[in-house]
């Protein structure tokens, strides 16, 4: 299963673990194939560099550089597709564009504007819990 994790999912996985971390664990164990784009990687770098996360990154015993390098090693970069605006917030259009470029079947996000779409050109858009259920069902 080809999957795109939105930046909020990746940040949550790195800083708080929980269900988002299970998405990354599924990629590490090769139960899914994780994909990203230059825009998603740039957004990840920007978000992790925010002052509000400095203390939490230190608490988890990592660094922004380590997190980004780890994610780059885990996720396959793809060229995003060119799409017409699809999301209420145009700043989020890079996520379905990446998913389409990756030929993904699933986007994992906490973003309400993306979740509101539900699907984009047959690509499911789900929160981590529902995504993990789908991944488990597909593995059977």
Coordinates of C-alpha atoms in Angstrom, one line a residue:
X1 CA 0.0 0.0 0.0
X2 CA 1.4 3.4 -1.1
X3 CA 0.9 6.1 1.6
X4 CA 1.5 9.8 2.0
X5 CA 1.7 11.1 5.5
X6 CA 0.8 14.7 5.9
X7 CA 3.3 16.9 7.9
X8 CA 1.1 17.0 11.0
X9 CA 1.2 13.2 11.1
X10 CA 5.0 13.0 10.8
X11 CA 5.5 15.7 13.4
X12 CA 3.1 14.0 15.8
X13 CA 4.9 10.7 15.3
X14 CA 8.3 12.2 16.1
X15 CA 7.3 14.3 19.0
X16 CA 4.5 12.4 20.7
X17 CA 4.5 8.8 19.3
X18 CA 1.0 7.2 19.5
X19 CA -0.9 6.2 16.4
X20 CA 1.0 8.5 14.0
X21 CA 4.2 6.7 15.1
X22 CA 2.6 3.4 14.2
X23 CA 2.2 4.7 10.6
X24 CA 5.9 5.3 10.5
X25 CA 6.5 1.9 12.1
X26 CA 4.4 0.3 9.3
X27 CA 6.7 1.9 6.8
X28 CA 9.8 0.7 8.6
X29 CA 8.5 -2.9 8.6
X30 CA 7.6 -2.5 4.9
X31 CA 3.9 -3.1 5.5
X32 CA 3.4 0.2 3.6
X33 CA 5.4 2.2 1.2
X34 CA 5.7 5.8 2.4
X35 CA 6.0 8.7 -0.1
X36 CA 6.8 12.4 0.2
X37 CA 7.5 15.4 -2.0
X38 CA 9.9 18.3 -1.9
X39 CA 7.0 20.5 -0.7
X40 CA 6.2 18.1 2.2
X41 CA 9.9 17.8 3.1
X42 CA 10.3 21.6 3.1
X43 CA 7.1 21.9 5.3
X44 CA 8.5 19.3 7.7
X45 CA 11.8 21.2 8.1
X46 CA 9.9 24.5 8.6
X47 CA 7.5 23.1 11.2
X48 CA 10.2 21.2 13.2
X49 CA 12.3 24.4 13.3
X50 CA 9.6 26.3 15.1
X51 CA 10.6 27.6 18.5
X52 CA 7.6 25.9 20.2
X53 CA 9.1 22.5 19.4
X54 CA 12.7 23.1 20.5
X55 CA 12.1 21.8 24.1
X56 CA 10.0 18.8 22.9
X57 CA 12.7 17.7 20.4
X58 CA 15.3 17.9 23.1
X59 CA 13.0 15.9 25.5
X60 CA 12.7 13.0 23.0
X61 CA 16.5 13.0 22.7
X62 CA 16.7 13.9 19.0
X63 CA 17.4 16.9 16.8
X64 CA 15.6 18.5 13.8
X65 CA 18.5 17.3 11.6
X66 CA 18.2 13.7 12.8
X67 CA 14.4 13.7 12.4
X68 CA 14.5 15.0 8.9
X69 CA 17.3 12.7 7.9
X70 CA 15.4 9.7 9.3
X71 CA 12.3 10.7 7.5
X72 CA 14.2 11.2 4.2
X73 CA 15.6 7.7 4.6
X74 CA 12.1 6.2 5.3
X75 CA 10.0 8.0 2.7
X76 CA 10.5 7.8 -1.1
X77 CA 10.4 11.2 -2.7
X78 CA 8.1 11.7 -5.7
X79 CA 7.3 14.4 -8.2
X80 CA 3.9 15.7 -7.3
X81 CA 1.2 15.8 -9.9
X82 CA -0.2 19.1 -11.1
X83 CA -3.7 19.4 -9.9
X84 CA -6.5 21.9 -9.9
X85 CA -7.2 23.4 -6.4
X86 CA -8.9 20.7 -4.4
X87 CA -8.8 21.7 -0.8
X88 CA -10.6 24.5 0.9
X89 CA -7.2 25.8 2.1
X90 CA -5.0 26.1 -1.0
X91 CA -1.9 25.6 1.2
X92 CA -2.9 22.0 1.6
X93 CA -3.1 21.2 -2.2
X94 CA 0.4 19.9 -2.1
X95 CA -0.7 16.9 -0.1
X96 CA -3.1 15.4 -2.7
X97 CA -0.7 16.5 -5.4
X98 CA 2.0 14.3 -3.8
X99 CA -0.5 11.4 -3.3
X100 CA -1.5 11.5 -6.9
X101 CA 2.2 11.7 -8.0
X102 CA 3.0 8.8 -5.8
X103 CA 0.1 6.7 -7.1
X104 CA -0.9 6.4 -3.4
X105 CA -4.0 4.7 -2.1
X106 CA -4.0 6.6 1.2
X107 CA -3.2 9.9 2.8
X108 CA -2.8 10.1 6.6
X109 CA -3.6 13.4 8.2
X110 CA -5.2 15.3 11.1
X111 CA -6.0 18.3 8.8
X112 CA -9.7 18.9 8.9
X113 CA -9.8 20.4 5.4
X114 CA -8.2 17.3 3.9
X115 CA -10.3 14.9 6.1
X116 CA -13.4 16.7 4.9
X117 CA -12.5 15.6 1.3
X118 CA -12.6 12.0 2.3
X119 CA -11.2 10.9 -1.0
X120 CA -9.3 12.6 -3.8
X121 CA -9.4 10.7 -7.1
X122 CA -9.9 7.4 -5.4
X123 CA -7.2 8.1 -2.8
X124 CA -8.6 7.7 0.7
X125 CA -7.8 10.5 3.2
X126 CA -8.0 9.2 6.8
X127 CA -6.9 10.0 10.3
X128 CA -4.2 7.7 11.8
X129 CA -6.6 5.3 13.6
X130 CA -8.7 4.7 10.5
X131 CA -5.6 4.5 8.3
X132 CA -4.1 1.8 10.6
X133 CA -7.3 -0.2 10.5
X134 CA -7.2 0.0 6.7
X135 CA -3.5 -1.1 6.6
X136 CA -4.3 -4.0 8.9
X137 CA -7.2 -5.1 6.7
X138 CA -5.0 -4.9 3.6
X139 CA -2.3 -7.0 5.2
X140 CA -4.7 -9.9 5.7

